[in-house]
Tab-separated table of C-alpha atoms in Angstrom:
chain	number	residue	atom	x	y	z
A	1	MET	CA	104.310	52.686	86.090
A	2	SER	CA	108.075	52.470	86.416
A	3	VAL	CA	110.412	55.448	86.448
A	4	PRO	CA	113.924	55.542	85.260
A	5	PRO	CA	116.033	55.437	88.818
A	6	ARG	CA	118.026	58.564	87.678
A	7	TYR	CA	114.707	60.671	87.413
A	8	ARG	CA	113.679	59.507	90.775
A	9	ALA	CA	116.981	60.231	92.215
A	10	LYS	CA	117.225	63.589	90.707
A	11	SER	CA	113.746	64.185	91.987
A	12	ARG	CA	114.688	63.270	95.502
A	13	VAL	CA	117.738	65.539	95.525
A	14	ASP	CA	115.685	68.456	94.420
A	15	VAL	CA	112.907	67.742	96.794
A	16	SER	CA	115.210	67.702	99.736
A	17	GLY	CA	117.156	70.780	98.559
A	18	GLU	CA	113.909	72.608	98.092
A	19	GLU	CA	112.952	71.471	101.540
A	20	SER	CA	116.241	72.593	103.291
A	21	ARG	CA	115.933	76.029	101.556
A	22	ALA	CA	112.332	76.558	102.790
A	23	LYS	CA	113.289	75.457	106.246
A	24	ALA	CA	116.275	77.809	106.074
A	25	VAL	CA	113.791	80.854	105.133
A	26	ALA	CA	111.501	79.762	108.000
A	27	VAL	CA	114.333	79.798	110.566
A	28	ALA	CA	115.953	82.830	109.535
A	29	THR	CA	112.539	84.677	109.532
A	30	GLU	CA	112.004	83.563	113.189
A	31	LEU	CA	115.635	84.551	114.141
A	32	PHE	CA	115.668	87.831	112.346
A	33	ALA	CA	112.354	88.789	113.790
A	34	LEU	CA	113.520	87.761	117.409
A	35	THR	CA	117.104	88.956	117.400
A	36	GLY	CA	117.297	91.409	114.523
A	37	PHE	CA	119.407	91.124	111.307
A	38	LYS	CA	122.501	92.004	112.874
A	39	GLY	CA	122.007	90.025	115.753
A	40	THR	CA	121.513	86.523	113.957
A	41	SER	CA	124.446	84.564	112.648
A	42	VAL	CA	124.573	82.614	109.588
A	43	ALA	CA	125.916	79.673	112.084
A	44	ALA	CA	122.820	80.024	114.227
A	45	VAL	CA	120.432	79.690	110.953
A	46	ALA	CA	122.459	76.763	109.769
A	47	ALA	CA	122.386	74.818	113.098
A	48	ARG	CA	118.618	75.373	113.736
A	49	THR	CA	117.837	74.342	110.110
A	50	GLY	CA	119.887	71.162	110.417
A	51	LEU	CA	122.673	72.156	107.891
A	52	SER	CA	126.426	72.747	108.026
A	53	GLN	CA	127.389	76.439	107.624
A	54	SER	CA	128.717	75.582	104.136
A	55	GLY	CA	125.445	73.809	103.445
A	56	LEU	CA	123.375	76.621	104.100
A	57	LEU	CA	125.696	79.136	102.072
A	58	HIS	CA	125.197	76.701	99.293
A	59	HIS	CA	121.623	77.824	99.116
A	60	PHE	CA	122.168	81.376	100.154
A	61	PRO	CA	125.767	83.002	99.225
A	62	SER	CA	125.601	85.472	102.190
A	63	LYS	CA	123.382	86.736	105.025
A	64	ALA	CA	122.018	89.646	102.724
A	65	ALA	CA	120.730	86.782	100.357
A	66	LEU	CA	119.013	85.062	103.174
A	67	LEU	CA	117.475	88.281	104.277
A	68	THR	CA	116.037	88.892	100.506
A	69	ALA	CA	114.600	85.409	100.574
A	70	VAL	CA	112.770	85.956	103.856
A	71	LEU	CA	111.256	89.205	102.401
A	72	GLU	CA	110.480	87.662	99.088
A	73	GLU	CA	108.712	84.898	101.116
A	74	ARG	CA	106.829	87.451	103.414
A	75	ASP	CA	105.872	89.143	100.089
A	76	ARG	CA	104.597	85.844	98.730
A	77	GLN	CA	102.645	85.009	101.808
A	78	ASP	CA	101.006	88.808	102.086
A	79	GLY	CA	100.354	88.209	98.351
A	80	ASP	CA	98.354	84.797	99.178
A	81	PHE	CA	96.629	86.986	101.694
A	82	LEU	CA	95.738	89.681	99.516
A	83	ALA	CA	94.893	87.631	96.476
A	84	GLY	CA	92.027	85.815	98.625
A	85	SER	CA	90.579	82.450	97.779
A	86	ALA	CA	88.154	83.730	95.110
A	87	GLY	CA	90.677	85.841	93.272
A	88	PRO	CA	92.088	89.313	93.994
A	89	PRO	CA	89.506	91.474	95.772
A	90	LEU	CA	88.122	94.322	93.443
A	91	GLY	CA	87.356	98.073	94.068
A	92	TRP	CA	86.695	98.914	97.925
A	93	ALA	CA	87.218	95.109	98.916
A	94	ALA	CA	90.957	95.532	98.200
A	95	PHE	CA	91.179	98.374	100.886
A	96	ASP	CA	89.149	95.877	103.327
A	97	ALA	CA	91.839	93.311	102.544
A	98	LEU	CA	94.738	95.627	103.172
A	99	ALA	CA	92.976	96.452	106.370
A	100	ALA	CA	93.204	92.827	107.386
A	101	LEU	CA	96.757	92.563	106.516
A	102	VAL	CA	97.511	95.620	108.766
A	103	ALA	CA	95.477	93.938	111.602
A	104	ARG	CA	97.815	90.934	111.037
A	105	ASN	CA	100.980	93.007	111.074
A	106	SER	CA	99.740	94.567	114.505
A	107	THR	CA	100.616	91.217	115.810
A	108	ARG	CA	104.042	90.788	114.349
A	109	PRO	CA	106.062	93.849	115.728
A	110	HIS	CA	109.564	92.082	115.034
A	111	LEU	CA	108.805	91.330	111.511
A	112	VAL	CA	107.140	94.625	110.832
A	113	GLY	CA	110.516	96.273	112.457
A	114	LEU	CA	112.460	94.122	110.209
A	115	PHE	CA	110.665	95.187	107.143
A	116	VAL	CA	110.748	98.819	107.890
A	117	ARG	CA	114.382	98.921	108.618
A	118	LEU	CA	115.226	96.981	105.609
A	119	ALA	CA	113.027	98.903	103.134
A	120	ALA	CA	114.605	102.168	104.299
A	121	GLU	CA	118.079	100.863	104.107
A	122	ALA	CA	117.370	99.339	100.818
A	123	THR	CA	116.594	102.594	99.430
A	124	GLU	CA	120.354	102.893	98.793
A	125	PRO	CA	120.955	101.638	95.138
A	126	ALA	CA	123.850	99.546	96.374
A	127	HIS	CA	121.992	97.778	98.990
A	128	PRO	CA	121.653	93.934	98.325
A	129	ALA	CA	117.931	94.172	99.020
A	130	HIS	CA	117.376	97.078	96.593
A	131	THR	CA	115.994	95.041	93.789
A	132	TRP	CA	113.605	93.413	96.137
A	133	VAL	CA	112.372	96.587	97.724
A	134	ARG	CA	111.777	98.309	94.194
A	135	GLU	CA	109.730	95.108	93.129
A	136	HIS	CA	107.928	95.011	96.440
A	137	TYR	CA	106.814	98.636	95.929
A	138	SER	CA	105.818	98.405	92.185
A	139	GLY	CA	104.142	95.055	92.689
A	140	LEU	CA	101.951	96.515	95.365
A	141	GLN	CA	101.017	99.656	93.433
A	142	ARG	CA	100.183	97.480	90.358
A	143	TRP	CA	97.861	95.167	92.500
A	144	LEU	CA	96.153	98.148	94.057
A	145	GLY	CA	96.028	100.140	90.887
A	146	ASP	CA	94.204	97.309	89.224
A	147	ALA	CA	91.759	96.856	92.138
A	148	VAL	CA	90.779	100.519	92.099
A	149	ARG	CA	90.399	100.622	88.217
A	150	SER	CA	88.218	97.347	88.582
A	151	GLY	CA	86.235	99.318	91.138
A	152	GLN	CA	85.914	102.375	88.588
A	153	GLU	CA	84.503	99.847	85.809
A	154	ARG	CA	82.247	98.354	88.303
A	155	GLY	CA	80.896	101.706	89.175
A	156	GLU	CA	81.583	101.696	92.862
A	157	ILE	CA	84.479	104.242	92.789
A	158	ALA	CA	84.108	107.440	91.040
A	159	ALA	CA	85.390	107.408	87.322
A	160	ASP	CA	87.528	110.667	88.021
A	161	ALA	CA	89.094	109.485	91.161
A	162	PRO	CA	92.933	109.727	90.690
A	163	VAL	CA	94.108	106.172	90.709
A	164	GLY	CA	97.813	106.783	91.124
A	165	SER	CA	97.367	109.218	94.005
A	166	ILE	CA	94.867	106.823	95.693
A	167	VAL	CA	97.526	103.917	95.267
A	168	ARG	CA	100.520	105.716	96.280
A	169	THR	CA	99.021	107.481	99.424
A	170	THR	CA	97.446	104.332	100.474
A	171	ILE	CA	100.707	102.455	100.636
A	172	ALA	CA	102.320	105.592	102.261
A	173	VAL	CA	99.769	105.555	105.083
A	174	ILE	CA	100.393	101.902	105.772
A	175	ASP	CA	104.244	102.368	105.744
A	176	GLY	CA	104.283	105.595	107.856
A	177	LEU	CA	101.764	104.169	110.366
A	178	GLN	CA	104.082	101.262	110.861
A	179	GLN	CA	107.092	103.575	111.469
A	180	GLN	CA	105.069	105.430	114.200
A	181	TRP	CA	103.524	102.347	115.563
A	182	LEU	CA	107.113	100.756	116.190
A	183	LEU	CA	108.019	103.775	118.341
A	184	GLN	CA	104.667	104.275	120.101
A	185	PRO	CA	102.971	100.845	120.247
A	186	ASP	CA	100.701	101.771	122.966
A	187	GLU	CA	99.407	105.234	121.384
A	188	VAL	CA	98.996	104.221	117.813
A	189	SER	CA	96.334	101.686	116.476
A	190	MET	CA	97.513	100.845	112.902
A	191	THR	CA	94.237	98.955	112.120
A	192	ALA	CA	92.025	101.835	113.527
A	193	GLU	CA	94.122	104.510	111.676
A	194	PHE	CA	94.167	102.766	108.415
A	195	GLU	CA	90.477	102.146	108.572
A	196	ALA	CA	89.703	105.654	109.414
A	197	PHE	CA	91.757	106.664	106.342
A	198	ALA	CA	90.065	104.049	103.981
A	199	GLY	CA	86.717	105.560	105.268
A	200	THR	CA	87.855	109.105	104.202
A	201	LEU	CA	88.733	107.838	100.930
A	202	ARG	CA	85.455	106.016	100.464
A	203	ALA	CA	83.543	109.059	101.590
A	204	ARG	CA	85.434	111.031	99.005
A	205	TRP	CA	85.341	108.810	95.995
A	206	ALA	CA	82.704	105.989	96.442
A	207	ARG	CA	79.874	106.254	93.781
B	1	MET	CA	130.687	147.861	134.119
B	2	SER	CA	133.646	145.782	134.694
B	3	VAL	CA	133.363	142.005	134.562
B	4	PRO	CA	135.644	139.641	136.415
B	5	PRO	CA	138.101	138.351	133.743
B	6	ARG	CA	137.510	134.615	134.411
B	7	TYR	CA	133.868	135.204	133.260
B	8	ARG	CA	134.800	136.966	129.999
B	9	ALA	CA	137.655	134.444	129.409
B	10	LYS	CA	134.758	131.537	129.953
B	11	SER	CA	132.356	133.461	127.822
B	12	ARG	CA	134.993	133.676	124.979
B	13	VAL	CA	135.913	129.869	125.263
B	14	ASP	CA	131.998	129.046	125.077
B	15	VAL	CA	131.434	131.098	121.935
B	16	SER	CA	134.370	129.550	120.203
B	17	GLY	CA	133.416	126.085	121.222
B	18	GLU	CA	129.741	126.809	120.170
B	19	GLU	CA	130.912	128.232	116.812
B	20	SER	CA	133.084	124.980	116.102
B	21	ARG	CA	130.285	122.798	117.211
B	22	ALA	CA	127.810	124.544	114.593
B	23	LYS	CA	130.505	124.379	111.904
B	24	ALA	CA	131.049	120.615	112.570
B	25	VAL	CA	127.210	120.061	112.405
B	26	ALA	CA	126.915	122.009	108.976
B	27	VAL	CA	129.919	120.115	107.575
B	28	ALA	CA	128.657	116.692	108.763
B	29	THR	CA	125.180	117.485	107.242
B	30	GLU	CA	126.800	118.284	104.027
B	31	LEU	CA	129.106	115.137	104.101
B	32	PHE	CA	126.234	112.764	105.365
B	33	ALA	CA	123.929	114.075	102.556
B	34	LEU	CA	126.634	113.651	100.026
B	35	THR	CA	128.273	110.246	100.843
B	36	GLY	CA	125.808	108.763	103.316
B	37	PHE	CA	126.552	107.938	107.051
B	38	LYS	CA	128.611	104.947	106.516
B	39	GLY	CA	130.519	106.804	103.822
B	40	THR	CA	131.580	109.716	105.922
B	41	SER	CA	134.593	109.375	108.287
B	42	VAL	CA	134.937	111.347	111.620
B	43	ALA	CA	138.389	112.448	110.172
B	44	ALA	CA	136.843	114.002	106.991
B	45	VAL	CA	134.393	116.037	109.032
B	46	ALA	CA	137.184	117.090	111.430
B	47	ALA	CA	139.417	118.106	108.521
B	48	ARG	CA	136.700	120.345	106.771
B	49	THR	CA	135.737	121.717	110.014
B	50	GLY	CA	139.203	122.750	110.901
B	51	LEU	CA	139.559	120.658	114.043
B	52	SER	CA	141.823	117.942	114.926
B	53	GLN	CA	139.907	114.438	115.272
B	54	SER	CA	140.244	114.615	119.025
B	55	GLY	CA	139.018	118.261	118.997
B	56	LEU	CA	135.946	117.064	117.195
B	57	LEU	CA	135.405	114.003	119.344
B	58	HIS	CA	135.297	116.518	122.172
B	59	HIS	CA	131.941	117.874	120.958
B	60	PHE	CA	130.727	114.767	119.805
B	61	PRO	CA	131.903	111.480	121.346
B	62	SER	CA	131.101	109.451	118.345
B	63	LYS	CA	129.938	109.682	114.779
B	64	ALA	CA	126.518	108.472	116.045
B	65	ALA	CA	126.270	111.602	118.278
B	66	LEU	CA	127.420	113.856	115.313
B	67	LEU	CA	124.432	112.331	113.272
B	68	THR	CA	121.944	112.901	116.116
B	69	ALA	CA	123.230	116.531	116.109
B	70	VAL	CA	122.722	116.869	112.454
B	71	LEU	CA	119.048	115.691	112.842
B	72	GLU	CA	118.381	117.750	115.695
B	73	GLU	CA	119.519	120.636	113.773
B	74	ARG	CA	117.300	119.590	110.966
B	75	ASP	CA	114.402	119.514	113.073
B	76	ARG	CA	115.240	122.997	114.567
B	77	GLN	CA	115.561	124.375	111.072
B	78	ASP	CA	112.198	122.503	109.913
B	79	GLY	CA	110.660	123.598	113.126
B	80	ASP	CA	111.678	127.467	112.447
B	81	PHE	CA	110.332	126.859	108.823
B	82	LEU	CA	106.855	125.431	110.240
B	83	ALA	CA	106.653	128.244	112.952
B	84	GLY	CA	106.382	130.948	110.434
B	85	SER	CA	107.312	134.528	111.056
B	86	ALA	CA	103.864	135.382	112.401
B	87	GLY	CA	103.733	132.409	114.983
B	88	PRO	CA	102.803	128.907	114.300
B	89	PRO	CA	100.143	128.466	111.494
B	90	LEU	CA	96.622	127.393	112.621
B	91	GLY	CA	93.965	125.168	111.121
B	92	TRP	CA	94.305	124.415	107.571
B	93	ALA	CA	97.505	126.849	107.291
B	94	ALA	CA	99.474	124.250	109.165
B	95	PHE	CA	98.808	121.844	106.076
B	96	ASP	CA	100.064	124.429	103.771
B	97	ALA	CA	103.033	124.910	105.778
B	98	LEU	CA	103.666	121.244	105.682
B	99	ALA	CA	103.277	121.222	101.908
B	100	ALA	CA	105.697	123.889	101.667
B	101	LEU	CA	108.046	121.830	103.683
B	102	VAL	CA	107.472	118.640	101.476
B	103	ALA	CA	108.006	120.681	98.553
B	104	ARG	CA	111.496	121.915	100.145
B	105	ASN	CA	112.270	118.439	100.943
B	106	SER	CA	111.762	117.269	97.204
B	107	THR	CA	114.861	119.479	96.403
B	108	ARG	CA	117.063	117.416	99.033
B	109	PRO	CA	116.896	113.684	98.081
B	110	HIS	CA	120.343	113.080	100.157
B	111	LEU	CA	119.019	114.474	103.341
B	112	VAL	CA	115.660	112.914	102.878
B	113	GLY	CA	117.461	109.529	102.305
B	114	LEU	CA	119.530	110.109	105.308
B	115	PHE	CA	116.531	110.755	107.467
B	116	VAL	CA	114.615	107.918	106.273
B	117	ARG	CA	117.094	105.421	106.866
B	118	LEU	CA	118.131	106.904	110.344
B	119	ALA	CA	114.507	107.117	111.409
B	120	ALA	CA	113.867	103.524	110.464
B	121	GLU	CA	116.888	102.195	112.102
B	122	ALA	CA	116.330	104.285	115.215
B	123	THR	CA	113.082	102.379	115.849
B	124	GLU	CA	115.410	99.942	117.640
B	125	PRO	CA	115.617	100.943	121.538
B	126	ALA	CA	119.264	100.287	121.473
B	127	HIS	CA	119.882	102.824	118.761
B	128	PRO	CA	121.921	105.988	119.664
B	129	ALA	CA	119.245	108.117	117.839
B	130	HIS	CA	116.396	106.390	119.405
B	131	THR	CA	115.534	109.152	121.937
B	132	TRP	CA	115.992	111.703	119.054
B	133	VAL	CA	113.611	109.869	116.908
B	134	ARG	CA	110.922	109.571	119.471
B	135	GLU	CA	111.020	113.205	120.385
B	136	HIS	CA	110.983	113.953	116.595
B	137	TYR	CA	107.596	112.176	116.251
B	138	SER	CA	106.004	113.455	119.595
B	139	GLY	CA	107.189	116.968	118.704
B	140	LEU	CA	105.682	116.796	115.503
B	141	GLN	CA	102.525	115.285	116.652
B	142	ARG	CA	102.050	118.034	119.238
B	143	TRP	CA	102.540	120.738	116.725
B	144	LEU	CA	99.989	119.530	114.324
B	145	GLY	CA	97.328	118.412	117.025
B	146	ASP	CA	97.434	122.062	118.240
B	147	ALA	CA	97.097	123.420	114.734
B	148	VAL	CA	93.963	121.152	114.147
B	149	ARG	CA	92.485	121.981	117.608
B	150	SER	CA	93.080	125.789	116.878
B	151	GLY	CA	91.282	125.186	113.505
B	152	GLN	CA	88.505	123.649	115.401
B	153	GLU	CA	88.285	126.508	117.834
B	154	ARG	CA	88.237	129.019	115.003
B	155	GLY	CA	85.452	127.190	113.229
B	156	GLU	CA	87.411	126.227	110.251
B	157	ILE	CA	87.772	122.413	110.999
B	158	ALA	CA	84.578	120.419	111.884
B	159	ALA	CA	84.397	120.045	115.820
B	160	ASP	CA	83.975	116.183	115.460
B	161	ALA	CA	86.972	115.550	113.194
B	162	PRO	CA	89.251	113.140	114.818
B	163	VAL	CA	92.500	114.971	115.693
B	164	GLY	CA	94.644	112.232	116.858
B	165	SER	CA	93.896	110.266	113.440
B	166	ILE	CA	94.358	113.302	111.301
B	167	VAL	CA	97.631	114.052	112.910
B	168	ARG	CA	99.022	110.309	112.748
B	169	THR	CA	97.830	109.852	109.149
B	170	THR	CA	99.102	113.079	107.822
B	171	ILE	CA	102.664	112.375	109.285
B	172	ALA	CA	102.450	108.858	107.915
B	173	VAL	CA	101.595	110.137	104.513
B	174	ILE	CA	104.611	112.462	104.542
B	175	ASP	CA	106.978	109.671	105.680
B	176	GLY	CA	105.519	106.908	103.257
B	177	LEU	CA	105.654	109.280	100.424
B	178	GLN	CA	109.439	109.770	101.069
B	179	GLN	CA	109.929	106.105	101.083
B	180	GLN	CA	108.286	105.601	97.622
B	181	TRP	CA	109.831	108.877	96.238
B	182	LEU	CA	113.502	107.654	96.967
B	183	LEU	CA	112.708	104.478	95.050
B	184	GLN	CA	110.837	106.001	92.197
B	185	PRO	CA	111.788	109.613	91.953
B	186	ASP	CA	110.798	110.322	88.500
B	187	GLU	CA	107.329	108.536	89.094
B	188	VAL	CA	106.370	110.075	92.280
B	189	SER	CA	105.753	113.795	93.267
B	190	MET	CA	105.821	114.183	96.947
B	191	THR	CA	104.513	117.660	96.568
B	192	ALA	CA	101.445	116.727	94.458
B	193	GLU	CA	100.501	113.643	96.509
B	194	PHE	CA	100.727	115.411	99.692
B	195	GLU	CA	98.678	118.424	98.338
B	196	ALA	CA	96.101	115.826	97.101
B	197	PHE	CA	95.796	114.116	100.318
B	198	ALA	CA	95.366	117.476	102.127
B	199	GLY	CA	92.727	118.270	99.787
B	200	THR	CA	90.994	115.226	100.699
B	201	LEU	CA	91.012	115.934	104.106
B	202	ARG	CA	89.768	119.341	103.815
B	203	ALA	CA	87.021	118.059	101.640
B	204	ARG	CA	86.113	115.643	104.299
B	205	TRP	CA	86.524	117.976	107.561
B	206	ALA	CA	86.274	121.541	106.399
B	207	ARG	CA	83.566	123.541	107.929
């Protein structure tokens, strides 16, 4: 089947732009994780991506925009990880999925450090990643809240378990453990602590 | 009894220096909390303290040093608050003291924001507040660990309760709730969530 040339041309341009964009995000993730946000220049990201600096700035108007894209990509990947191949995990299985995510994070200190520092900075409403950080938390709360409510419907979590509290505290434990782990990597096992916490929740609210 | 003049003179100088220092810390706390670390100039702190800028820099060689002093003072005040008038609270009483501290923090969003952002930034080893943040966490862990072990000795906490896990997770919950509360102040009650968490711990480990 023949396709009008201008559509093919347009399609090639889009694909190439999308590829450059994705490559820049991958390069920036690696550099931010290795040398930090402040220690990474837009020029270095452009060079490794194979773009001119103005070419990179065409996709991302600022280093902050690049960082937001890195974090959105991280959320997307974590989202895929949490979603599971057979649909989102329900009930206690969601806590197993979170434990697996925490275990994966334990192998990525630079990325965890980047996330912890950025999420804290971005609590300021004027910060360029403020919208991202708000959506990150509300998205995670929604995902875990849905899982806990499904667990209640399936009868594996007590009907009177306080969903909102369980959700907020579980996310708080993950965040707070990251902070301590970054400071005391040899003393804190995020995975063991998170599993112990999930075990306590289960002992209290499993039906 | 007569005292050699040079010692008296030295003592007067020290007291006055100590007063200026304490006043600068109080002023900086107020300004950092109101306008943020970046939005506060050394000149503004000096002016409100009644010192020249070089006079302030004599006590604190940089704005970062001033910030570290602010946070050390916050830790000292929180330490006094947690210590209680009748000695450090033991066993579950330590969790009640923490709940009261969380309730007090709920009235100080600017100071909580400052702490959250700085504690995250300072996870980087080169950060000027890195030593402070490490000592902050190890001090809090020691205080709560001692309280839980006392609770075990007094027979109010199960002898097989995992002290390290309880300590780290409790601190993680406090930190993580601050992060969510800064983003969603109307949706998150740090005090209610912390009390629910402490209730879950108690249900699991009280004897």
